[in-house]
Amino acid sequence: MFEVELGKSQFVASPKADFLALDEFDESTQTHFLNVVDSSGSNSLTVAQFTGGSIYPIVWSPDGTLLAFNYYDLTGGAPSAQVYAVSRTGGNLSLVYEGSTVGRLFFSPDGKYLLVEETTSASGGHLYWINLTTLDFNILQAPGLSTDYDWYAPSWRP
């Protein structure tokens, strides 16, 4: 099932458990391969590839057609978080958000939006929602609540 020796890996099942997304890390080249495999462990497809850093978290859209993930890097000592969305079939890798550190990612129930938990931006921690069609993003704020700390443990309600 695996063609490289795994140094680190995480497996995330799709909503119907018919696919797995996994981060295969090749220690000899320091390369992360974000792969999608079917439930039998065959038909592996690399949908993204990065050198160094780490990939976490990886989340599936509710319909299982998209993956979102954060690529975290410390090159030059400054933290960098890049959130990407990619098709399960490997097309349309899109950078949808850049920040300092990202804690969690959540798809909306219809899969059209992505909620990004930025934990330590220059102005503090915030929640951002991203329209995955237009890639527009905005800070999520509720009247009377602080954008700095009243946003922990978010969830969507259908």
Short mmCIF file of C-alpha atoms in Angstrom, two decimals:
data_model
loop_
_atom_site.label_atom_id
_atom_site.label_comp_id
_atom_site.label_asym_id
_atom_site.label_seq_id
_atom_site.Cartn_x
_atom_site.Cartn_y
_atom_site.Cartn_z
CA MET A 1 0.00 0.00 0.00
CA PHE A 2 2.83 2.43 0.78
CA GLU A 3 5.73 3.06 -1.56
CA VAL A 4 7.79 5.14 0.87
CA GLU A 5 8.80 4.49 4.44
CA LEU A 6 6.42 6.46 6.59
CA GLY A 7 7.90 8.79 9.15
CA LYS A 8 4.67 10.50 10.09
CA SER A 9 1.18 9.92 8.85
CA GLN A 10 -2.42 10.74 9.56
CA PHE A 11 -5.41 9.03 8.04
CA VAL A 12 -8.73 10.80 7.62
CA ALA A 13 -11.77 8.91 6.32
CA SER A 14 -14.17 10.58 3.91
CA PRO A 15 -17.76 11.11 5.14
CA LYS A 16 -18.95 7.82 3.55
CA ALA A 17 -15.68 6.05 4.48
CA ASP A 18 -15.09 5.14 0.84
CA PHE A 19 -11.80 7.06 0.66
CA LEU A 20 -8.91 7.87 2.97
CA ALA A 21 -6.78 11.00 2.84
CA LEU A 22 -3.32 10.47 4.22
CA ASP A 23 -0.14 12.44 4.65
CA GLU A 24 2.77 10.22 3.63
CA PHE A 25 6.10 11.70 4.75
CA ASP A 26 9.28 10.55 3.05
CA GLU A 27 12.01 11.17 5.61
CA SER A 28 14.83 10.81 3.07
CA THR A 29 13.56 13.73 0.96
CA GLN A 30 11.59 15.55 3.71
CA THR A 31 8.59 15.51 1.38
CA HIS A 32 4.91 15.30 2.32
CA PHE A 33 2.59 13.61 -0.14
CA LEU A 34 -1.11 14.21 0.50
CA ASN A 35 -2.66 11.10 -1.01
CA VAL A 36 -6.20 9.85 -1.49
CA VAL A 37 -6.77 6.09 -1.59
CA ASP A 38 -9.95 4.07 -1.87
CA SER A 39 -11.18 2.05 1.10
CA SER A 40 -9.27 -1.05 -0.06
CA GLY A 41 -6.01 0.91 0.20
CA SER A 42 -5.40 0.84 -3.54
CA ASN A 43 -5.63 3.42 -6.30
CA SER A 44 -3.46 5.97 -4.52
CA LEU A 45 -3.47 9.47 -5.99
CA THR A 46 -1.20 12.32 -4.84
CA VAL A 47 -3.31 15.50 -4.69
CA ALA A 48 -0.65 17.79 -3.15
CA GLN A 49 3.05 17.67 -2.35
CA PHE A 50 5.24 19.86 -0.10
CA THR A 51 8.83 19.78 1.10
CA GLY A 52 9.43 20.22 4.83
CA GLY A 53 6.93 21.62 7.28
CA SER A 54 3.83 19.69 8.30
CA ILE A 55 0.30 19.09 7.09
CA TYR A 56 -2.41 19.37 9.73
CA PRO A 57 -5.37 19.25 9.89
CA ILE A 58 -6.87 17.49 6.89
CA VAL A 59 -10.68 17.68 6.55
CA TRP A 60 -13.21 16.39 4.01
CA SER A 61 -16.15 18.34 2.60
CA PRO A 62 -19.53 16.85 3.58
CA ASP A 63 -20.04 15.35 0.10
CA GLY A 64 -16.50 13.90 -0.01
CA THR A 65 -15.46 15.73 -3.18
CA LEU A 66 -13.04 18.23 -1.61
CA LEU A 67 -10.23 18.19 0.91
CA ALA A 68 -9.01 21.18 2.88
CA PHE A 69 -5.74 21.16 4.77
CA ASN A 70 -3.19 23.42 6.39
CA TYR A 71 0.47 23.36 5.39
CA TYR A 72 2.50 24.73 8.29
CA ASP A 73 6.12 25.83 7.88
CA LEU A 74 8.76 27.49 10.06
CA THR A 75 11.24 28.42 7.33
CA GLY A 76 13.36 31.31 8.54
CA GLY A 77 11.94 30.96 12.06
CA ALA A 78 8.67 32.73 11.25
CA PRO A 79 5.53 30.57 11.40
CA SER A 80 3.56 30.35 8.19
CA ALA A 81 0.19 28.67 7.69
CA GLN A 82 -1.26 28.09 4.25
CA VAL A 83 -4.73 26.60 3.89
CA TYR A 84 -5.48 24.81 0.65
CA ALA A 85 -8.56 23.21 -0.91
CA VAL A 86 -8.20 20.47 -3.52
CA SER A 87 -10.49 18.10 -5.37
CA ARG A 88 -10.47 14.48 -4.25
CA THR A 89 -9.46 13.63 -7.81
CA GLY A 90 -6.42 15.90 -7.63
CA GLY A 91 -7.55 18.93 -9.57
CA ASN A 92 -7.78 22.60 -8.69
CA LEU A 93 -5.33 22.91 -5.79
CA SER A 94 -6.17 26.39 -4.45
CA LEU A 95 -4.51 28.46 -1.76
CA VAL A 96 -7.54 29.81 0.14
CA TYR A 97 -5.94 31.42 3.22
CA GLU A 98 -2.52 32.51 4.51
CA GLY A 99 -1.78 33.30 8.14
CA SER A 100 0.48 32.48 11.08
CA THR A 101 -1.03 29.44 12.76
CA VAL A 102 -4.20 27.53 11.99
CA GLY A 103 -5.87 25.33 14.58
CA ARG A 104 -8.93 23.80 12.94
CA LEU A 105 -10.80 23.81 9.65
CA PHE A 106 -14.54 23.23 9.15
CA PHE A 107 -16.59 22.91 5.97
CA SER A 108 -20.10 24.34 5.98
CA PRO A 109 -22.85 21.69 5.73
CA ASP A 110 -23.31 22.51 2.02
CA GLY A 111 -19.53 22.48 1.38
CA LYS A 112 -19.54 26.00 -0.10
CA TYR A 113 -17.65 27.67 2.76
CA LEU A 114 -14.64 26.87 4.89
CA LEU A 115 -14.22 28.11 8.43
CA VAL A 116 -10.58 28.74 9.40
CA GLU A 117 -9.51 28.98 13.02
CA GLU A 118 -6.48 31.32 12.98
CA THR A 119 -5.02 31.01 16.46
CA THR A 120 -2.25 33.63 16.53
CA SER A 121 -2.57 36.21 13.77
CA ALA A 122 -0.90 39.62 14.14
CA SER A 123 -4.13 40.93 15.69
CA GLY A 124 -4.88 37.87 17.84
CA GLY A 125 -6.90 34.72 17.21
CA HIS A 126 -9.86 34.94 14.86
CA LEU A 127 -12.32 32.92 12.82
CA TYR A 128 -12.49 33.50 9.09
CA TRP A 129 -15.06 32.15 6.66
CA ILE A 130 -14.02 31.62 3.07
CA ASN A 131 -16.32 31.37 0.08
CA LEU A 132 -14.75 28.48 -1.84
CA THR A 133 -16.21 29.65 -5.16
CA THR A 134 -14.93 33.24 -5.06
CA LEU A 135 -12.14 32.75 -2.46
CA ASP A 136 -13.41 35.88 -0.67
CA PHE A 137 -12.83 35.71 3.07
CA ASN A 138 -14.09 37.69 6.03
CA ILE A 139 -13.61 37.68 9.77
CA LEU A 140 -16.54 36.03 11.53
CA GLN A 141 -17.89 38.23 14.28
CA ALA A 142 -21.05 38.12 16.37
CA PRO A 143 -22.52 41.34 17.79
CA GLY A 144 -21.37 41.94 21.36
CA LEU A 145 -18.71 39.22 21.31
CA SER A 146 -14.96 39.68 21.16
CA THR A 147 -13.13 38.57 18.02
CA ASP A 148 -10.13 37.70 20.22
CA TYR A 149 -11.50 34.95 22.45
CA ASP A 150 -15.26 34.37 22.03
CA TRP A 151 -14.75 32.09 19.05
CA TYR A 152 -13.25 28.91 20.49
CA ALA A 153 -14.75 25.52 19.52
CA PRO A 154 -16.93 26.70 16.59
CA SER A 155 -19.37 24.48 14.72
CA TRP A 156 -21.87 24.81 11.87
CA ARG A 157 -25.60 24.36 12.26
CA PRO A 158 -27.45 23.24 9.15
#
